mmCIF file of C-alpha atoms and ligand atoms in Angstrom:
data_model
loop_
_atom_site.group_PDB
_atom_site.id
_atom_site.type_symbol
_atom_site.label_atom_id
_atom_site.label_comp_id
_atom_site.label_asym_id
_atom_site.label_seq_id
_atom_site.Cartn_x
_atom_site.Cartn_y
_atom_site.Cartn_z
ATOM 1 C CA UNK A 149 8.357 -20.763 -58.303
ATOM 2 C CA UNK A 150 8.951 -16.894 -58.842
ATOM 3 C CA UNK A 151 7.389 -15.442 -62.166
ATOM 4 C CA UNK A 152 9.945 -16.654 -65.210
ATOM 5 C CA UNK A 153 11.272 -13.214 -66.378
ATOM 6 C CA UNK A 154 11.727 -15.171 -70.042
ATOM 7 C CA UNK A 155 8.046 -15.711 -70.239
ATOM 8 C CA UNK A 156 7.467 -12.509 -71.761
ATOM 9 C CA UNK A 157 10.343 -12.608 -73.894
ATOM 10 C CA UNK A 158 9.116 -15.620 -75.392
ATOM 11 C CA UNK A 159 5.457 -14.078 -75.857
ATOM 12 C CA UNK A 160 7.217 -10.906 -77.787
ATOM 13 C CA UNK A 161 9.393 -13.439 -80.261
ATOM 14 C CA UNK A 162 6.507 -15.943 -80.917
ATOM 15 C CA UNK A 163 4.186 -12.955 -81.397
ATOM 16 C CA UNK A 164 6.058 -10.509 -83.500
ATOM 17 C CA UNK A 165 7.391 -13.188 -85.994
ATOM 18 C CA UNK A 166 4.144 -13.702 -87.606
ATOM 19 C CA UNK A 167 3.533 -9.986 -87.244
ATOM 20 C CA UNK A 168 6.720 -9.287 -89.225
ATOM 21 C CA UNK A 169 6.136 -11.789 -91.952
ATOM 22 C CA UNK A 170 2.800 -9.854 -92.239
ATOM 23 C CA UNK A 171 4.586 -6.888 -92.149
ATOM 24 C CA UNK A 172 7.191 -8.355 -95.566
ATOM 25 C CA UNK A 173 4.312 -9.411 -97.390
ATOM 26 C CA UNK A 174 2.758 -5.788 -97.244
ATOM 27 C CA UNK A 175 5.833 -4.273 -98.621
ATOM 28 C CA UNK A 176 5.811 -7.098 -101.286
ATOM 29 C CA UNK A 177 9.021 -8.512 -99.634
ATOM 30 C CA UNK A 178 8.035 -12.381 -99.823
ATOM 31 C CA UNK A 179 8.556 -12.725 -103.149
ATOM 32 C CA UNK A 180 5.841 -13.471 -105.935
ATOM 33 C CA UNK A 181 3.851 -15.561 -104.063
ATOM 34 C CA UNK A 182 3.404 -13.813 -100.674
ATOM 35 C CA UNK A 183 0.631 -16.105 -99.201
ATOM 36 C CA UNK A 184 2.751 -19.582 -100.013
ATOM 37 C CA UNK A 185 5.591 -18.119 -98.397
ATOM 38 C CA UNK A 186 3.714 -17.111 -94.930
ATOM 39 C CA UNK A 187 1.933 -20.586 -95.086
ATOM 40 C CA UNK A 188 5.177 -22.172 -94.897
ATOM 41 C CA UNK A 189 6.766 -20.069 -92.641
ATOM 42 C CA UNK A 190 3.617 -20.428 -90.253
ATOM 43 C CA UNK A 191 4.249 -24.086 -91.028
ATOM 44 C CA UNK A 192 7.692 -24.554 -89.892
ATOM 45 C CA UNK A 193 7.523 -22.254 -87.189
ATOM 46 C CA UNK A 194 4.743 -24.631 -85.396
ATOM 47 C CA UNK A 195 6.996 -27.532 -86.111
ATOM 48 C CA UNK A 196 9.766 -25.120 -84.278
ATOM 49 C CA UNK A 197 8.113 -24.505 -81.505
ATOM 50 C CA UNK A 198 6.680 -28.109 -81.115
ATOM 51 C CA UNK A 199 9.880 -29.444 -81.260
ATOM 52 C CA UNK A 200 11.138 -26.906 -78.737
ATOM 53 C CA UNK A 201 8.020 -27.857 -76.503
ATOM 54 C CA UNK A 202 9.510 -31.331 -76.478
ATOM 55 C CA UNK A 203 12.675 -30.002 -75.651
ATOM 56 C CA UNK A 204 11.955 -28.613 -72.035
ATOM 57 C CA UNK A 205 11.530 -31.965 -70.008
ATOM 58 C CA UNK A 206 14.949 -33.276 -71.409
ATOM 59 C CA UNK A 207 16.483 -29.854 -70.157
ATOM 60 C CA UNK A 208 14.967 -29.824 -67.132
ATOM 61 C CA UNK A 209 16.486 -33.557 -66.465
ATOM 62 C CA UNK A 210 19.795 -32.568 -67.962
ATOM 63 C CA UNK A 211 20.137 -29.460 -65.943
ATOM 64 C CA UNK A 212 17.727 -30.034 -63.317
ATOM 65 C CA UNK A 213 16.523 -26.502 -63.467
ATOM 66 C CA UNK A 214 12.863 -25.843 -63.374
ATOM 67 C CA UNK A 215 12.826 -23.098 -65.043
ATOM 68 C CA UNK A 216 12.418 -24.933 -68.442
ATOM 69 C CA UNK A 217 9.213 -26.154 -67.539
ATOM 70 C CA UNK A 218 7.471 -22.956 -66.826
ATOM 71 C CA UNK A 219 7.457 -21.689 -70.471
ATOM 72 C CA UNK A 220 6.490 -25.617 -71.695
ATOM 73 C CA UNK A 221 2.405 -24.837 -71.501
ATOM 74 C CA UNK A 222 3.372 -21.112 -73.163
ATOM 75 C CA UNK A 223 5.817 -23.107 -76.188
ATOM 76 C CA UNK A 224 3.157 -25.265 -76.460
ATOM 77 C CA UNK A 225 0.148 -23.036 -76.827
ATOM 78 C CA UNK A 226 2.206 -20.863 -79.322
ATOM 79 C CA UNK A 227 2.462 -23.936 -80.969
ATOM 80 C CA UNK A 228 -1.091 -24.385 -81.117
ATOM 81 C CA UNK A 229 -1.362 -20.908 -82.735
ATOM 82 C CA UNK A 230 0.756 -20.849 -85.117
ATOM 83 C CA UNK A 231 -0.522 -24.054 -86.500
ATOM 84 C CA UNK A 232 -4.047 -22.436 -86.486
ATOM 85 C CA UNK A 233 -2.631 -19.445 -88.383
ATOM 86 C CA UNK A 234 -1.107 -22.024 -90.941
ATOM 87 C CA UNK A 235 -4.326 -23.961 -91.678
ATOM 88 C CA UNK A 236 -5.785 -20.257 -92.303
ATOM 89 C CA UNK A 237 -3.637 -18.813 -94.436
ATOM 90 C CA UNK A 238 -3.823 -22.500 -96.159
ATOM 91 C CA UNK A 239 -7.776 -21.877 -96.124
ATOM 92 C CA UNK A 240 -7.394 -17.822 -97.324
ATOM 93 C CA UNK A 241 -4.552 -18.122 -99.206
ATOM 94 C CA UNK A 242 -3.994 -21.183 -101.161
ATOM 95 C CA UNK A 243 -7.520 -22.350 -101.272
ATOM 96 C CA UNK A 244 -8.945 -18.828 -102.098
ATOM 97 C CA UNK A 245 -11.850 -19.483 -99.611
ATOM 98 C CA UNK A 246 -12.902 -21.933 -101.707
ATOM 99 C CA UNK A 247 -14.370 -24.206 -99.104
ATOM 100 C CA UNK A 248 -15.792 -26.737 -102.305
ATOM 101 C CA UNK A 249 -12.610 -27.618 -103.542
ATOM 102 C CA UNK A 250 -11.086 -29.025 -100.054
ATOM 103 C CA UNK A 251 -12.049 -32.747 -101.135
ATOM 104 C CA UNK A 252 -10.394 -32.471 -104.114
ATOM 105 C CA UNK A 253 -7.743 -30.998 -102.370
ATOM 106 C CA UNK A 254 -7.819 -33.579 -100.427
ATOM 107 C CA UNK A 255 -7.277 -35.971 -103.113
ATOM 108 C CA UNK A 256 -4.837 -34.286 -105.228
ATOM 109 C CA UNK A 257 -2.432 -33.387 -102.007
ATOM 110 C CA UNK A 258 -3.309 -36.128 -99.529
ATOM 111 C CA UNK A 259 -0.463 -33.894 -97.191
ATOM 112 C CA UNK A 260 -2.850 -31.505 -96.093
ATOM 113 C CA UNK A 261 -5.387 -34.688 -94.266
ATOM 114 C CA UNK A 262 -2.029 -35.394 -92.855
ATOM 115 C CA UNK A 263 -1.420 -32.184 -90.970
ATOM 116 C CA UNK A 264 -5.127 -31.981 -90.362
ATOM 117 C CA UNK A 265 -4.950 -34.632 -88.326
ATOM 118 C CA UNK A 266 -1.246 -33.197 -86.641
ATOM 119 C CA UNK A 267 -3.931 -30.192 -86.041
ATOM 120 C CA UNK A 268 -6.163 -32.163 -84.004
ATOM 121 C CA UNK A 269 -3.751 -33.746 -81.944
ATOM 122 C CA UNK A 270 -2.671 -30.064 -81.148
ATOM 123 C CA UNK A 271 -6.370 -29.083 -80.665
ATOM 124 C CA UNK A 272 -6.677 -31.975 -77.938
ATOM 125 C CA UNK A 273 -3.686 -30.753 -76.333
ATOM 126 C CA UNK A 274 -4.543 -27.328 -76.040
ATOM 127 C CA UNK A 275 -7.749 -27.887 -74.882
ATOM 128 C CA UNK A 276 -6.297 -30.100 -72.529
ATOM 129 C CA UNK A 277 -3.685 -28.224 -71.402
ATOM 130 C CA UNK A 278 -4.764 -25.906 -68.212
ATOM 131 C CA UNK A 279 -4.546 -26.782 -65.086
ATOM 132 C CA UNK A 280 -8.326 -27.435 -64.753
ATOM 133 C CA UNK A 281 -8.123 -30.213 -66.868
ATOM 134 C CA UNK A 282 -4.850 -31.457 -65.423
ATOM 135 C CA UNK A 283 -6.825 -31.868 -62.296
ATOM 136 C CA UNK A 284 -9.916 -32.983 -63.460
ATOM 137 C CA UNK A 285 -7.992 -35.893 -66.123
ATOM 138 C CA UNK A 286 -5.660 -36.532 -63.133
ATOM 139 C CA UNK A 287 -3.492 -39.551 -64.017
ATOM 140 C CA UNK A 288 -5.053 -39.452 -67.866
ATOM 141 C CA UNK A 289 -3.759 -36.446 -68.236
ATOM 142 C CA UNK A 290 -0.114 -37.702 -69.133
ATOM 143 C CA UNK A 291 -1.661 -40.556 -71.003
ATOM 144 C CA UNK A 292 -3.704 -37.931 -73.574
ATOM 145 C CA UNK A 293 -0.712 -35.736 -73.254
ATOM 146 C CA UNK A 294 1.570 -38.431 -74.909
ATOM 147 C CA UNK A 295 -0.479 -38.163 -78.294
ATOM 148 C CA UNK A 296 2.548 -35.362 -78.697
ATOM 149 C CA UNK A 297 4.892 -37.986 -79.550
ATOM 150 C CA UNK A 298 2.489 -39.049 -82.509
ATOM 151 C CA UNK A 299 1.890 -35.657 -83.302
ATOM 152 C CA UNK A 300 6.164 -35.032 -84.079
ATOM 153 C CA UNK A 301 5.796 -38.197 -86.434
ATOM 154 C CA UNK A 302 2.856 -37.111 -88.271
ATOM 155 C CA UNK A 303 3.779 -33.500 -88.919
ATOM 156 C CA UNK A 304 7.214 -34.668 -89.889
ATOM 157 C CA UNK A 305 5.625 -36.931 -92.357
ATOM 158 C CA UNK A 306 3.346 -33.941 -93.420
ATOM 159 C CA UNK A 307 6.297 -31.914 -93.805
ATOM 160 C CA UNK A 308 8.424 -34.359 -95.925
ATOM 161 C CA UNK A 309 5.431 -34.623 -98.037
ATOM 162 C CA UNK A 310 5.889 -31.226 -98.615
ATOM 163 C CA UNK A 311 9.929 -30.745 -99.197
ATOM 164 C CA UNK A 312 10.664 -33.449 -100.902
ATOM 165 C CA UNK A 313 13.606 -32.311 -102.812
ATOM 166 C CA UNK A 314 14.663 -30.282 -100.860
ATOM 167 C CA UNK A 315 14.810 -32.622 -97.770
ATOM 168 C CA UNK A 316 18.116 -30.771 -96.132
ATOM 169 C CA UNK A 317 15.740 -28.905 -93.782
ATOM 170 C CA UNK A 318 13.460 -31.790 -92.916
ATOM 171 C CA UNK A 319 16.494 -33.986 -91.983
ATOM 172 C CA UNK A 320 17.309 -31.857 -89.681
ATOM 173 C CA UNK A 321 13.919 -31.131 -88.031
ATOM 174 C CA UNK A 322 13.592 -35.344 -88.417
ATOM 175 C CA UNK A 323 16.740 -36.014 -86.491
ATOM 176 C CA UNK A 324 15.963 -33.228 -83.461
ATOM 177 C CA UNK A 325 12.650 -34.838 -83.400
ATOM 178 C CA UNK A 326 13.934 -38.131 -83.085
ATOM 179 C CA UNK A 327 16.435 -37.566 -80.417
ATOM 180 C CA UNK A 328 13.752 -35.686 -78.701
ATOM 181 C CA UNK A 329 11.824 -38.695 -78.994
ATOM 182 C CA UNK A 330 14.582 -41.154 -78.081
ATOM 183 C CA UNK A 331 15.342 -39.228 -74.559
ATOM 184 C CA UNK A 332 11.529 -40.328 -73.441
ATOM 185 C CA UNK A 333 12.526 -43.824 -73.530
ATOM 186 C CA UNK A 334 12.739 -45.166 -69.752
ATOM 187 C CA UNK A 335 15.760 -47.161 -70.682
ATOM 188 C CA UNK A 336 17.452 -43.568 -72.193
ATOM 189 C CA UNK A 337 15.640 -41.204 -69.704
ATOM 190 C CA UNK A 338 17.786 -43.443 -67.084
ATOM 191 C CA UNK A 339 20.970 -43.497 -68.348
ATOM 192 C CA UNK A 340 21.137 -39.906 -69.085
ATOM 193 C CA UNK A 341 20.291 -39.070 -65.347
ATOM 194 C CA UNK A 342 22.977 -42.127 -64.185
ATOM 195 C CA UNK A 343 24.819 -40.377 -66.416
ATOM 196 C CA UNK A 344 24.161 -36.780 -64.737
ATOM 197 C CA UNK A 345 23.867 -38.516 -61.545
ATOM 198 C CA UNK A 346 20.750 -36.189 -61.148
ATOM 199 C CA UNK A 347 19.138 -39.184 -58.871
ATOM 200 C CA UNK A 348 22.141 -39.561 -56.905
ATOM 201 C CA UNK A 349 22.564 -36.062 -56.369
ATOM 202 C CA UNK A 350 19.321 -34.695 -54.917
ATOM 203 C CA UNK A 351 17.193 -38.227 -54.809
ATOM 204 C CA UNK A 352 14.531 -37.322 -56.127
ATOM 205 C CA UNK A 353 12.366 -38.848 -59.876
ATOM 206 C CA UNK A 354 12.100 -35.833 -62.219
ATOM 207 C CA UNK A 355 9.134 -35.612 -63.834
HETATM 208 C C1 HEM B 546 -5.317 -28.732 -91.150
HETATM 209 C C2 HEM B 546 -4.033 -28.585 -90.911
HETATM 210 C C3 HEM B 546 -2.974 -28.305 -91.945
HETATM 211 C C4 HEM B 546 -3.075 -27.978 -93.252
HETATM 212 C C5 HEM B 546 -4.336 -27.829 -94.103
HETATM 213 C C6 HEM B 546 -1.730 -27.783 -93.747
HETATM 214 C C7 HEM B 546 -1.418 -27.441 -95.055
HETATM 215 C C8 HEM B 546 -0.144 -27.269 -95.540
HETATM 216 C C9 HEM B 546 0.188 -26.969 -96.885
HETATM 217 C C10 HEM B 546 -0.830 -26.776 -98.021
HETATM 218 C C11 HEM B 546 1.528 -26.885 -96.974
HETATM 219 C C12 HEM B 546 2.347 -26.628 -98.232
HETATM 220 C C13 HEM B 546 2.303 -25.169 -98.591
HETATM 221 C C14 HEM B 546 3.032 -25.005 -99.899
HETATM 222 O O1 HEM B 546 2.415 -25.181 -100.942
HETATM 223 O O2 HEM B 546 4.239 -24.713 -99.855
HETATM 224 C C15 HEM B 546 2.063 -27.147 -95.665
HETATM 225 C C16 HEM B 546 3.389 -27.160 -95.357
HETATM 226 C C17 HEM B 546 3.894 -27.360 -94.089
HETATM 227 N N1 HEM B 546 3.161 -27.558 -92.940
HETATM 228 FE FE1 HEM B 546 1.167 -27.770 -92.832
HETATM 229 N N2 HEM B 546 -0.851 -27.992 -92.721
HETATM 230 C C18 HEM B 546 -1.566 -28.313 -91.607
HETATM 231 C C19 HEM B 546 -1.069 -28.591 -90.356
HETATM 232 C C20 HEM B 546 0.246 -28.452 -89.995
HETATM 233 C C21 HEM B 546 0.752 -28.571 -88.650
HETATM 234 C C22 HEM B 546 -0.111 -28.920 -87.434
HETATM 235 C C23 HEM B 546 2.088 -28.327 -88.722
HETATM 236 C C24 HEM B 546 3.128 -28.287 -87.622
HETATM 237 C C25 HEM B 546 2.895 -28.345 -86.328
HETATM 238 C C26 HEM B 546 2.434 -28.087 -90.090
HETATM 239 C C27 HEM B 546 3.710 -27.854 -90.555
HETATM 240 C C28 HEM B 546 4.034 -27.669 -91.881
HETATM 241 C C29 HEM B 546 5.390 -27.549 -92.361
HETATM 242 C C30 HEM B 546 6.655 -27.617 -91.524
HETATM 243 C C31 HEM B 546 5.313 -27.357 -93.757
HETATM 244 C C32 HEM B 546 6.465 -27.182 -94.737
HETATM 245 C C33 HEM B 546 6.834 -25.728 -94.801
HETATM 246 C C34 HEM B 546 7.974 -25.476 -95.746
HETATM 247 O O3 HEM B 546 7.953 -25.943 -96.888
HETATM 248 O O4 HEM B 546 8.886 -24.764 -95.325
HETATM 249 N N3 HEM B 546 1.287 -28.155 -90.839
HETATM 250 N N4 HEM B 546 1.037 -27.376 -94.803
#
């Protein structure tokens, strides 16, 4: 397939966001507590983009286009980074550096075990995610790449954990994560190309 011209677009919007919320918390535009702020922000941008990972096989079935597929590895590594840019502003900013405290942390806010463990699921995945390994895992390689779907669950759960009150946002990241989820059911996945009549059109399995 020719080189996706989007592929750079989406490298200058998933790189200058974080650069930008740098950039407000300089001029002391985040508010009193600049470091929460870009921790969450960090936060739900991962949960963006993993979400939007997820999003690119059901588009590609839906419109049959490849094209949706070629920034999938690129969402997903983003992903990946901003989630390790979370857990270090968590580590700088929230936790002062003060690696001691993390078991009580631990204890007090048993959240932040839960998206350490949504962290190593990404970890896996990104490790896992050129095409070395895809040859080299061969048919595991969908298998491991499935621990995705647990990943939505538990970072949704870490996120609720979170909100709380304010659960408006999280109901909405919840319900896209859902349906996301939903479409990967064979039974689903089927209708919706019936439904398209992708099969019957070119007669071919997407992926
Ligand atoms: C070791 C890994 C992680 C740690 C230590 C961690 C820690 C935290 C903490 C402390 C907060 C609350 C910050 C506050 O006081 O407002 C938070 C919120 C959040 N985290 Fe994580 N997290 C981790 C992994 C993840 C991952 C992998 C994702 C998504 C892919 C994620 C998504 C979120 C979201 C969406 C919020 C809520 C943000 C908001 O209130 O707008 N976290 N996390």
């Amino acid at each position: 397939m020719r080189y996706p011209v989007w592929r750079p677009a989406v490298f200058a919007c998933a790189a200058s966001l974080p650069l930008y919320w740098l950039y407000l918390g300089w001029q002391f535009a985040l508010g009193p507590d600049p470091g929460k702020v870009l921790v969450d922000n960090l936060g739900e941008g991962a949960l963006v983009l993993l979400l939007l990972t997820l999003s690119m096989t059901p588009m590609q079935r839906l419109t049959e286009w490849g094209g949706w597929l070629a920034v999938r590895r690129q969402l997903g590594l983003w992903c990946f980074t901003y989630a390790l840019l979370h857990l270090s502003g968590y580590l700088y900013f929230l936790l002062g550096g003060e690696f001691s405290r993390l078991g009580e942390e631990l204890r007090e806010r048993p959240y932040v075990l839960v998206g350490g463990l949504g962290f190593v699921g990404l970890t896996v995945l990104a490790m896992t995610s050129s095409r070395w390994s895809m040859r080299r895992l061969g048919k595991r390689w969908k298998k491991v790449h499935r621990l995705v779907y647990i990943i939505v669950i538990v970072v949704l759960l870490h996120m609720l954990w979170v909100v709380r009150a304010d659960s408006a946002r999280w109901f909405l990241y919840a319900g896209t994560g859902v349906a996301l989820l939903l479409l990967r059911v064979p039974v689903v996945a089927a209708a919706l190309d019936t439904l398209r009549g992708i099969r019957g059109k070119s007669g071919r399995k997407l992926k």
